[in-house]
Short mmCIF file of C-alpha atoms in Angstrom, two decimals:
data_model
loop_
_atom_site.label_atom_id
_atom_site.label_comp_id
_atom_site.label_asym_id
_atom_site.label_seq_id
_atom_site.Cartn_x
_atom_site.Cartn_y
_atom_site.Cartn_z
CA UNK A 1 41.88 2.85 1.53
CA UNK A 2 40.28 2.40 4.98
CA UNK A 3 38.45 -0.87 5.63
CA UNK A 4 35.04 0.81 5.97
CA UNK A 5 35.57 2.60 2.63
CA UNK A 6 36.46 -0.73 0.96
CA UNK A 7 33.25 -2.13 2.39
CA UNK A 8 31.20 0.58 0.68
CA UNK A 9 33.13 0.65 -2.57
CA UNK A 10 32.40 -3.07 -3.01
CA UNK A 11 28.71 -2.40 -2.39
CA UNK A 12 28.66 0.29 -5.07
CA UNK A 13 30.45 -1.99 -7.58
CA UNK A 14 27.60 -4.52 -7.84
CA UNK A 15 26.98 -5.16 -11.57
CA UNK A 16 23.91 -3.38 -12.92
CA UNK A 17 22.29 -6.65 -14.03
CA UNK A 18 22.69 -8.04 -10.49
CA UNK A 19 21.09 -4.92 -9.00
CA UNK A 20 18.18 -5.24 -11.46
CA UNK A 21 17.75 -8.92 -10.60
CA UNK A 22 17.64 -8.14 -6.87
CA UNK A 23 15.07 -5.42 -7.53
CA UNK A 24 12.88 -7.82 -9.59
CA UNK A 25 13.03 -10.45 -6.85
CA UNK A 26 11.99 -7.90 -4.22
CA UNK A 27 9.06 -6.73 -6.36
CA UNK A 28 7.91 -10.32 -6.94
CA UNK A 29 8.20 -11.07 -3.22
CA UNK A 30 6.13 -7.97 -2.39
CA UNK A 31 3.43 -9.01 -4.88
CA UNK A 32 3.32 -12.48 -3.38
CA UNK A 33 3.04 -11.36 0.24
CA UNK A 34 0.90 -8.31 -0.39
CA UNK A 35 -0.91 -6.28 2.23
CA UNK A 36 -3.24 -7.61 4.93
CA UNK A 37 -5.53 -5.72 7.32
CA UNK A 38 -6.76 -7.21 10.60
CA UNK A 39 -9.70 -5.62 12.47
CA UNK A 40 -10.54 -6.58 16.07
CA UNK A 41 -13.80 -5.09 17.34
CA UNK A 42 -14.52 -5.64 21.06
CA UNK A 43 -16.86 -3.88 23.55
CA UNK A 44 -14.06 -1.66 24.88
CA UNK A 45 -11.93 -0.97 21.78
CA UNK A 46 -11.37 -1.42 18.07
CA UNK A 47 -7.83 -2.38 17.04
CA UNK A 48 -6.49 -2.51 13.49
CA UNK A 49 -3.18 -3.91 12.28
CA UNK A 50 -1.77 -3.28 8.80
CA UNK A 51 0.64 -6.03 7.75
CA UNK A 52 2.90 -5.54 4.74
CA UNK A 53 5.20 -8.24 3.39
CA UNK A 54 4.47 -10.35 6.45
CA UNK A 55 5.47 -7.62 8.94
CA UNK A 56 3.18 -5.44 11.09
CA UNK A 57 3.75 -1.83 9.98
CA UNK A 58 0.90 0.05 11.65
CA UNK A 59 -1.38 -0.48 14.64
CA UNK A 60 -4.41 1.71 15.33
CA UNK A 61 -6.42 1.78 18.54
CA UNK A 62 -9.78 3.42 19.20
CA UNK A 63 -11.12 3.20 22.74
CA UNK A 64 -14.90 3.12 23.17
CA UNK A 65 -15.97 5.72 25.71
CA UNK A 66 -19.71 5.60 25.04
CA UNK A 67 -19.79 9.18 23.72
CA UNK A 68 -21.19 10.02 20.29
CA UNK A 69 -18.32 12.49 19.73
CA UNK A 70 -14.77 11.78 20.87
CA UNK A 71 -13.31 15.03 19.42
CA UNK A 72 -10.84 13.13 17.26
CA UNK A 73 -8.17 14.63 15.06
CA UNK A 74 -9.68 15.49 11.66
CA UNK A 75 -13.21 16.24 12.90
CA UNK A 76 -14.76 19.47 11.58
CA UNK A 77 -16.98 21.69 13.78
CA UNK A 78 -19.01 24.83 13.61
CA UNK A 79 -17.97 26.63 16.79
CA UNK A 80 -18.30 29.97 18.50
CA UNK A 81 -15.39 32.26 19.39
CA UNK A 82 -15.29 32.67 23.17
CA UNK A 83 -12.13 34.73 23.60
CA UNK A 84 -9.43 36.45 21.55
CA UNK A 85 -6.03 36.97 23.22
CA UNK A 86 -3.74 39.08 20.96
CA UNK A 87 -0.75 38.81 23.32
CA UNK A 88 -0.84 35.00 22.93
CA UNK A 89 -1.84 35.17 19.25
CA UNK A 90 -4.62 32.83 20.30
CA UNK A 91 -8.34 32.41 19.68
CA UNK A 92 -10.36 30.16 21.99
CA UNK A 93 -13.38 28.45 20.45
CA UNK A 94 -16.29 26.51 21.93
CA UNK A 95 -16.77 23.33 19.88
CA UNK A 96 -18.73 21.47 22.56
CA UNK A 97 -15.77 19.86 24.32
CA UNK A 98 -14.94 20.23 28.03
CA UNK A 99 -12.13 22.65 27.17
CA UNK A 100 -12.31 25.36 24.54
CA UNK A 101 -10.33 24.60 21.39
CA UNK A 102 -7.21 26.66 20.67
CA UNK A 103 -6.51 28.39 17.35
CA UNK A 104 -3.03 29.85 16.89
CA UNK A 105 -2.90 32.93 14.64
CA UNK A 106 0.67 33.31 13.27
CA UNK A 107 0.33 37.03 12.51
CA UNK A 108 -0.75 39.58 15.13
CA UNK A 109 -2.16 41.78 12.38
CA UNK A 110 -4.52 38.98 11.27
CA UNK A 111 -5.89 38.34 14.75
CA UNK A 112 -8.01 41.47 14.49
CA UNK A 113 -10.43 39.72 12.11
CA UNK A 114 -11.53 37.33 14.89
CA UNK A 115 -14.31 38.67 17.15
CA UNK A 116 -15.79 37.15 20.31
CA UNK A 117 -19.26 35.72 19.72
CA UNK A 118 -18.71 35.06 16.01
CA UNK A 119 -19.33 31.65 14.44
CA UNK A 120 -16.38 29.84 12.88
CA UNK A 121 -15.72 26.51 11.13
CA UNK A 122 -12.63 24.70 12.42
CA UNK A 123 -10.93 21.32 12.21
CA UNK A 124 -9.10 19.49 15.00
CA UNK A 125 -5.41 19.15 14.12
CA UNK A 126 -4.21 17.94 17.52
CA UNK A 127 -6.44 16.23 20.06
CA UNK A 128 -6.81 17.43 23.64
CA UNK A 129 -3.77 16.21 25.60
CA UNK A 130 -2.89 16.56 29.30
CA UNK A 131 -5.86 18.79 30.10
CA UNK A 132 -5.19 21.22 27.25
CA UNK A 133 -7.88 22.04 24.71
CA UNK A 134 -7.68 20.63 21.20
CA UNK A 135 -5.59 22.56 18.69
CA UNK A 136 -7.62 23.54 15.62
CA UNK A 137 -7.24 25.12 12.18
CA UNK A 138 -9.72 27.48 10.53
CA UNK A 139 -8.76 26.09 7.11
CA UNK A 140 -10.41 22.63 7.20
CA UNK A 141 -9.56 19.93 4.69
CA UNK A 142 -11.48 16.86 3.51
CA UNK A 143 -9.16 13.93 2.70
CA UNK A 144 -9.99 11.43 -0.01
CA UNK A 145 -8.01 8.50 -1.36
CA UNK A 146 -6.18 10.53 -4.01
CA UNK A 147 -7.23 14.14 -3.39
CA UNK A 148 -7.68 16.56 -0.49
CA UNK A 149 -10.36 19.27 -0.60
CA UNK A 150 -9.45 22.63 0.96
CA UNK A 151 -11.83 25.46 1.88
CA UNK A 152 -9.83 27.99 -0.11
CA UNK A 153 -9.18 28.16 -3.84
CA UNK A 154 -5.84 26.53 -4.61
CA UNK A 155 -4.16 23.83 -6.68
CA UNK A 156 -1.54 21.78 -4.85
CA UNK A 157 0.61 18.72 -5.52
CA UNK A 158 2.19 16.52 -2.85
CA UNK A 159 5.88 17.33 -2.39
CA UNK A 160 6.62 13.61 -2.43
CA UNK A 161 5.68 13.47 -6.13
CA UNK A 162 8.95 14.28 -7.86
CA UNK A 163 8.21 13.54 -11.52
CA UNK A 164 7.66 16.80 -13.43
CA UNK A 165 5.54 14.94 -15.97
CA UNK A 166 3.27 13.60 -13.21
CA UNK A 167 3.07 16.98 -11.48
CA UNK A 168 1.97 18.65 -14.73
CA UNK A 169 -0.54 15.89 -15.50
CA UNK A 170 -2.16 16.17 -12.07
CA UNK A 171 -2.10 19.98 -12.14
CA UNK A 172 -3.94 20.02 -15.48
CA UNK A 173 -6.50 17.49 -14.23
CA UNK A 174 -7.13 19.36 -10.96
CA UNK A 175 -7.52 22.68 -12.79
CA UNK A 176 -10.10 21.05 -15.06
CA UNK A 177 -12.00 19.59 -12.08
CA UNK A 178 -12.06 22.96 -10.29
CA UNK A 179 -13.45 24.67 -13.39
CA UNK A 180 -16.54 22.46 -13.05
CA UNK A 181 -17.18 23.92 -9.57
CA UNK A 182 -15.82 27.44 -10.03
CA UNK A 183 -18.69 28.90 -7.97
CA UNK A 184 -17.55 26.91 -4.89
CA UNK A 185 -14.85 28.19 -2.51
CA UNK A 186 -12.78 25.01 -2.75
CA UNK A 187 -9.28 23.97 -3.73
CA UNK A 188 -7.68 20.60 -4.39
CA UNK A 189 -4.35 19.07 -3.39
CA UNK A 190 -3.21 15.83 -5.06
CA UNK A 191 -2.02 13.29 -2.49
CA UNK A 192 1.07 11.14 -3.04
CA UNK A 193 -1.28 8.21 -3.78
CA UNK A 194 -2.53 10.05 -6.90
CA UNK A 195 0.78 9.39 -8.64
CA UNK A 196 0.19 7.23 -11.73
CA UNK A 197 -3.52 6.79 -10.96
CA UNK A 198 -5.86 6.91 -14.01
CA UNK A 199 -7.97 10.05 -14.49
CA UNK A 200 -11.20 8.07 -14.05
CA UNK A 201 -10.35 7.03 -10.46
CA UNK A 202 -9.28 10.57 -9.53
CA UNK A 203 -12.56 11.92 -10.90
CA UNK A 204 -14.49 9.40 -8.78
CA UNK A 205 -12.60 10.58 -5.70
CA UNK A 206 -13.40 14.19 -6.62
CA UNK A 207 -17.14 13.42 -6.89
CA UNK A 208 -17.12 11.69 -3.47
CA UNK A 209 -15.40 14.64 -1.81
CA UNK A 210 -17.67 17.18 -3.52
CA UNK A 211 -20.73 15.36 -2.16
CA UNK A 212 -19.27 15.38 1.39
CA UNK A 213 -18.32 19.05 1.07
CA UNK A 214 -21.84 20.07 0.02
CA UNK A 215 -23.42 18.05 2.85
CA UNK A 216 -21.03 19.71 5.34
CA UNK A 217 -21.90 23.16 3.97
CA UNK A 218 -25.64 22.47 4.27
CA UNK A 219 -25.28 21.21 7.86
CA UNK A 220 -23.28 24.31 8.83
CA UNK A 221 -26.00 26.53 7.35
CA UNK A 222 -28.87 24.86 9.22
CA UNK A 223 -27.36 24.23 12.69
CA UNK A 224 -26.30 26.61 15.49
CA UNK A 225 -22.86 26.15 17.14
CA UNK A 226 -21.37 24.12 18.63
CA UNK A 227 -22.06 21.27 16.20
CA UNK A 228 -20.06 18.46 14.62
CA UNK A 229 -20.18 18.92 10.85
CA UNK A 230 -18.03 16.00 9.72
CA UNK A 231 -16.24 13.20 11.51
CA UNK A 232 -13.03 11.44 10.56
CA UNK A 233 -13.01 9.32 13.70
CA UNK A 234 -13.88 5.89 12.29
CA UNK A 235 -10.56 4.06 12.14
CA UNK A 236 -11.77 1.41 9.70
CA UNK A 237 -12.56 4.08 7.12
CA UNK A 238 -9.35 6.02 7.84
CA UNK A 239 -7.21 2.90 7.52
CA UNK A 240 -8.74 1.72 4.24
CA UNK A 241 -8.65 5.23 2.78
CA UNK A 242 -5.15 6.23 3.88
CA UNK A 243 -3.18 2.99 4.07
CA UNK A 244 -4.82 0.29 1.96
CA UNK A 245 -3.03 -0.19 -1.34
CA UNK A 246 -3.88 -1.82 -4.67
CA UNK A 247 -1.70 -4.67 -3.36
CA UNK A 248 -4.26 -5.47 -0.62
CA UNK A 249 -4.82 -9.24 -0.48
CA UNK A 250 -6.83 -9.91 2.66
CA UNK A 251 -9.05 -8.29 5.31
CA UNK A 252 -9.88 -10.22 8.50
CA UNK A 253 -12.28 -9.25 11.31
CA UNK A 254 -14.23 -10.83 14.15
CA UNK A 255 -17.14 -8.47 13.36
CA UNK A 256 -19.44 -9.08 10.39
CA UNK A 257 -20.40 -5.39 10.51
CA UNK A 258 -16.78 -4.18 10.31
CA UNK A 259 -16.00 -6.74 7.60
CA UNK A 260 -18.92 -5.48 5.49
CA UNK A 261 -17.80 -1.89 6.07
CA UNK A 262 -14.26 -2.78 4.96
CA UNK A 263 -15.59 -4.53 1.85
CA UNK A 264 -17.75 -1.52 0.94
CA UNK A 265 -14.78 0.81 1.40
CA UNK A 266 -12.44 -1.35 -0.68
CA UNK A 267 -15.15 -1.45 -3.34
CA UNK A 268 -15.41 2.36 -3.15
CA UNK A 269 -11.68 3.04 -3.39
CA UNK A 270 -10.37 -0.05 -5.27
CA UNK A 271 -13.29 -1.35 -7.34
CA UNK A 272 -10.85 -2.51 -10.02
CA UNK A 273 -9.02 -4.85 -7.60
CA UNK A 274 -11.92 -5.98 -5.35
CA UNK A 275 -11.95 -9.49 -6.82
CA UNK A 276 -8.34 -10.00 -5.69
CA UNK A 277 -9.13 -9.30 -2.02
CA UNK A 278 -10.43 -11.98 0.35
CA UNK A 279 -12.64 -10.97 3.30
CA UNK A 280 -12.51 -13.46 6.16
CA UNK A 281 -14.41 -13.76 9.44
CA UNK A 282 -12.02 -14.60 12.28
CA UNK A 283 -12.76 -17.88 14.14
CA UNK A 284 -11.86 -16.08 17.38
CA UNK A 285 -13.08 -12.72 18.74
CA UNK A 286 -9.48 -12.00 19.73
CA UNK A 287 -8.10 -11.35 16.25
CA UNK A 288 -4.65 -10.14 17.35
CA UNK A 289 -4.09 -13.35 19.35
CA UNK A 290 -5.49 -15.58 16.62
CA UNK A 291 -3.19 -14.20 13.91
CA UNK A 292 -0.01 -13.64 15.94
CA UNK A 293 -0.23 -9.84 16.12
CA UNK A 294 -0.67 -9.54 19.89
CA UNK A 295 3.05 -9.95 20.53
CA UNK A 296 3.81 -6.92 18.32
CA UNK A 297 1.13 -4.95 20.15
CA UNK A 298 2.55 -5.84 23.57
CA UNK A 299 6.11 -5.04 22.39
CA UNK A 300 4.92 -1.56 21.39
CA UNK A 301 4.02 -0.96 25.06
CA UNK A 302 7.39 -2.06 26.45
CA UNK A 303 10.30 0.16 27.52
CA UNK A 304 12.82 -2.26 26.08
CA UNK A 305 12.71 -4.65 23.14
CA UNK A 306 15.32 -6.93 21.61
CA UNK A 307 15.66 -7.21 17.85
CA UNK A 308 17.73 -9.22 15.38
CA UNK A 309 21.30 -9.94 16.43
CA UNK A 310 20.63 -9.27 20.12
CA UNK A 311 20.42 -5.48 19.65
CA UNK A 312 18.35 -3.78 22.35
CA UNK A 313 16.22 -0.68 21.86
CA UNK A 314 15.23 1.30 24.96
CA UNK A 315 12.35 3.79 24.72
CA UNK A 316 11.77 6.58 27.22
CA UNK A 317 8.73 8.82 26.67
CA UNK A 318 8.95 12.10 28.60
CA UNK A 319 6.88 15.29 28.52
CA UNK A 320 9.53 17.11 26.48
CA UNK A 321 10.65 14.41 24.03
CA UNK A 322 11.07 10.69 23.41
CA UNK A 323 14.58 9.25 23.84
CA UNK A 324 15.57 6.01 22.10
CA UNK A 325 18.83 4.28 23.03
CA UNK A 326 20.52 1.65 20.87
CA UNK A 327 22.45 -1.00 22.80
CA UNK A 328 24.60 -3.57 20.96
CA UNK A 329 24.21 -6.14 23.76
CA UNK A 330 25.31 -9.44 22.15
CA UNK A 331 25.53 -8.20 18.55
CA UNK A 332 28.65 -9.34 16.68
CA UNK A 333 29.66 -8.10 13.26
CA UNK A 334 32.98 -7.68 11.47
CA UNK A 335 36.37 -7.18 13.09
CA UNK A 336 36.18 -3.49 12.21
CA UNK A 337 34.43 -1.76 15.12
CA UNK A 338 33.08 1.09 13.00
CA UNK A 339 31.50 -1.25 10.45
CA UNK A 340 30.09 -3.41 13.24
CA UNK A 341 28.56 -0.29 14.78
CA UNK A 342 27.16 0.75 11.39
CA UNK A 343 25.58 -2.66 10.78
CA UNK A 344 23.98 -2.60 14.24
CA UNK A 345 22.78 0.99 13.77
CA UNK A 346 21.26 0.15 10.39
CA UNK A 347 19.32 -2.79 11.81
CA UNK A 348 18.22 -0.58 14.70
CA UNK A 349 17.15 2.25 12.35
CA UNK A 350 14.76 0.00 10.42
CA UNK A 351 13.11 -1.20 13.62
CA UNK A 352 13.08 2.24 15.28
CA UNK A 353 11.19 3.82 12.38
CA UNK A 354 8.69 0.95 12.48
CA UNK A 355 8.29 1.25 16.26
CA UNK A 356 7.73 5.00 15.97
CA UNK A 357 4.74 4.24 13.74
CA UNK A 358 3.47 1.36 15.89
CA UNK A 359 3.79 3.34 19.13
CA UNK A 360 2.27 6.51 17.61
CA UNK A 361 5.19 8.61 18.85
CA UNK A 362 5.16 12.30 18.03
CA UNK A 363 6.93 15.56 18.82
CA UNK A 364 10.71 15.58 19.33
CA UNK A 365 12.44 12.20 19.07
CA UNK A 366 16.14 11.75 19.96
CA UNK A 367 17.94 8.55 18.94
CA UNK A 368 21.25 7.66 20.59
CA UNK A 369 22.91 5.40 18.03
CA UNK A 370 26.14 3.49 18.68
CA UNK A 371 29.06 5.85 18.14
CA UNK A 372 30.87 5.72 14.79
CA UNK A 373 34.03 7.62 13.86
CA UNK A 374 33.73 7.38 10.07
CA UNK A 375 31.97 10.38 8.51
CA UNK A 376 31.08 8.27 5.50
CA UNK A 377 29.30 5.69 7.66
CA UNK A 378 27.43 8.44 9.50
CA UNK A 379 26.34 9.96 6.18
CA UNK A 380 25.18 6.56 4.93
CA UNK A 381 23.17 5.94 8.09
CA UNK A 382 21.54 9.37 7.84
CA UNK A 383 20.64 8.74 4.20
CA UNK A 384 19.00 5.41 5.05
CA UNK A 385 16.98 6.97 7.88
CA UNK A 386 15.72 9.69 5.52
CA UNK A 387 14.60 7.00 3.06
CA UNK A 388 12.69 5.22 5.83
CA UNK A 389 11.00 8.46 6.89
CA UNK A 390 9.54 8.88 3.40
CA UNK A 391 7.32 5.85 4.07
CA UNK A 392 5.72 7.55 7.09
CA UNK A 393 2.34 9.12 6.28
CA UNK A 394 2.70 11.55 9.20
CA UNK A 395 4.84 14.62 8.60
CA UNK A 396 8.31 13.63 9.81
CA UNK A 397 11.61 15.51 9.53
CA UNK A 398 15.16 14.27 10.10
CA UNK A 399 17.43 17.11 11.22
CA UNK A 400 20.68 15.15 11.29
CA UNK A 401 23.26 14.00 13.81
CA UNK A 402 24.50 16.30 16.56
CA UNK A 403 28.19 16.55 17.55
CA UNK A 404 27.42 14.00 20.26
CA UNK A 405 26.07 11.56 17.66
CA UNK A 406 22.39 11.98 18.58
CA UNK A 407 19.88 11.81 15.73
CA UNK A 408 17.20 14.52 15.88
CA UNK A 409 13.75 13.75 14.47
CA UNK A 410 10.45 15.60 14.68
CA UNK A 411 7.12 13.90 13.92
CA UNK A 412 3.68 15.44 13.80
CA UNK A 413 1.81 14.75 17.05
CA UNK A 414 -1.94 14.29 16.57
CA UNK A 415 -2.92 12.59 19.83
CA UNK A 416 -1.77 10.30 22.62
CA UNK A 417 0.88 7.67 21.99
CA UNK A 418 -0.22 4.03 22.26
CA UNK A 419 1.45 3.79 25.66
CA UNK A 420 -0.26 6.89 27.07
CA UNK A 421 -3.62 5.55 25.90
CA UNK A 422 -3.22 2.23 27.69
CA UNK A 423 -0.78 2.77 30.57
CA UNK A 424 -0.33 5.20 33.46
CA UNK A 425 2.36 6.11 35.98
CA UNK A 426 2.63 3.76 38.94
CA UNK A 427 0.99 5.58 41.89
CA UNK A 428 3.37 3.85 44.33
CA UNK A 429 6.85 4.53 42.91
CA UNK A 430 6.00 7.25 40.36
CA UNK A 431 8.58 5.89 37.91
CA UNK A 432 7.19 2.71 36.39
CA UNK A 433 4.06 2.26 34.27
CA UNK A 434 1.05 0.06 34.95
CA UNK A 435 -1.63 -1.32 32.64
CA UNK A 436 -4.89 0.60 32.35
CA UNK A 437 -8.20 -0.93 33.47
CA UNK A 438 -9.18 -1.61 29.84
CA UNK A 439 -5.93 -3.51 29.22
CA UNK A 440 -6.48 -5.58 32.39
CA UNK A 441 -10.05 -6.40 31.32
CA UNK A 442 -8.84 -7.50 27.89
CA UNK A 443 -6.12 -9.72 29.33
CA UNK A 444 -8.65 -11.34 31.68
CA UNK A 445 -11.16 -11.89 28.86
CA UNK A 446 -8.55 -13.65 26.73
CA UNK A 447 -7.79 -16.00 29.64
CA UNK A 448 -11.50 -16.60 30.29
CA UNK A 449 -12.17 -17.49 26.65
CA UNK A 450 -10.38 -20.76 27.39
CA UNK A 451 -12.69 -21.51 30.35
CA UNK A 452 -16.06 -21.95 28.63
CA UNK A 453 -18.92 -23.15 30.83
CA UNK A 454 -17.32 -21.84 34.04
CA UNK A 455 -18.59 -19.24 36.52
CA UNK A 456 -16.61 -16.00 36.90
CA UNK A 457 -16.91 -13.35 39.61
CA UNK A 458 -16.19 -9.76 38.56
CA UNK A 459 -16.64 -6.19 39.82
CA UNK A 460 -19.77 -4.17 38.87
CA UNK A 461 -17.57 -1.91 36.68
CA UNK A 462 -16.17 -4.87 34.73
CA UNK A 463 -19.65 -6.36 34.37
CA UNK A 464 -20.95 -3.20 32.66
CA UNK A 465 -18.23 -3.42 30.03
CA UNK A 466 -18.23 -7.14 29.26
CA UNK A 467 -21.80 -8.30 30.09
CA UNK A 468 -23.23 -8.71 26.58
CA UNK A 469 -19.98 -9.89 25.09
CA UNK A 470 -19.05 -12.52 27.64
CA UNK A 471 -22.31 -14.38 26.97
CA UNK A 472 -20.93 -15.23 23.53
CA UNK A 473 -18.04 -16.98 25.26
CA UNK A 474 -20.47 -19.26 27.17
CA UNK A 475 -19.29 -18.00 30.56
CA UNK A 476 -21.57 -17.28 33.53
CA UNK A 477 -20.83 -14.00 35.28
CA UNK A 478 -21.60 -13.10 38.89
CA UNK A 479 -21.15 -9.58 40.22
CA UNK A 480 -19.02 -9.22 43.34
CA UNK A 481 -19.51 -5.64 44.71
CA UNK A 482 -16.31 -5.71 46.80
CA UNK A 483 -14.06 -6.60 43.86
CA UNK A 484 -11.84 -3.99 42.23
CA UNK A 485 -11.87 -3.62 38.46
CA UNK A 486 -8.75 -5.74 38.01
CA UNK A 487 -9.92 -8.62 40.23
CA UNK A 488 -11.62 -11.57 38.56
CA UNK A 489 -12.18 -14.99 40.17
CA UNK A 490 -13.08 -18.31 38.52
CA UNK A 491 -15.20 -20.74 40.52
CA UNK A 492 -13.72 -24.23 40.64
#
């Protein structure tokens, strides 16, 4: 038997009672650590970090542009059809944005039902990127904690729910709920989170969604296009609804308003566990710095990061795809090269899947793992990656390893990656990336927070952004018209 096969046969021969004990310990550890949510609300952005078992798993960023509508993914509009192009199977719709939204019609025969000048209700599925209009769907959905409302009559169950008993239970419950609104053109899909949830909580979610649906319908009836009917752009609400779990232990924010909002949302979705959650006001406005999250945020903007064992991960975002290279660097494992490569690849896989979430990467993703000869080891690595993908709330598919050993992944793209939101190509060399103005302002503000009582000179543009906020830091600001946005000076 080959050495790598011995390695795996030993792993499979763990006594059942030992496996159960390990599982119990992991569950107890998870209960102890729980889930924590950190909300940082500043004049130029809102950032949220979701920490699970002591590790940052998700980071969300919402830049403040001063507009009442930022045309975010999930928003629902009443628009007007401006153009129908059968050869492109495309319908272009005015929803009030700078560029007309784009609706793809998969069947040429169905495109005939769309007429220029007609009103239509659509939902943004992919935000405007690189000068292209937003991609929309004419079958909007309203997401709840456990259910999703659709604008067509249907009963659906999340594919991630595998128990036949649970599928049948939810299907019966949904059918019963839809009978109570049989005059409405709505359907319901049970989300993965509905699994094992008591009927009472699912009914509460149904009532919330029904209220929103009726308000949306009334607004569409009484307003001419283009008009925003429903917004899903508030990241505090989205995070609590989509990612908060019954294992939530703590919510921290520098904003009393955001903290109250979070408490109301937890009460709405998890009333039965509200007493187990602590809501804390951060002693510092810079929440990510105060609670040690800033390093994770900055790492998510880097080309190269080093993880456990000296393994290096190199990220390269291009227009066509994102390439991720795994470099062993100083990693040392067993004497068997294949098993050493497998161990390094496994460590890398865990971090890569986490970084994909943190960096908000989407589209085609190619991972160049360290080469392994053993088919068994390759199969094991692929199986582990597929398990990790199941934890991703965005639609993600693993296509397998190519003959060159490259792992192919596709992940739903809904907007800009974290890097594209906060960095831009260097205008001098055209290859590197530089920090955006907002990132520079934030970095300067953090430094200035340690200089209370001092006088700071800034550009007029910076002053507009930080004027009200910097007063809270007890810093005197003087406008220097000749300064660029990135230049700040402290008077000695």
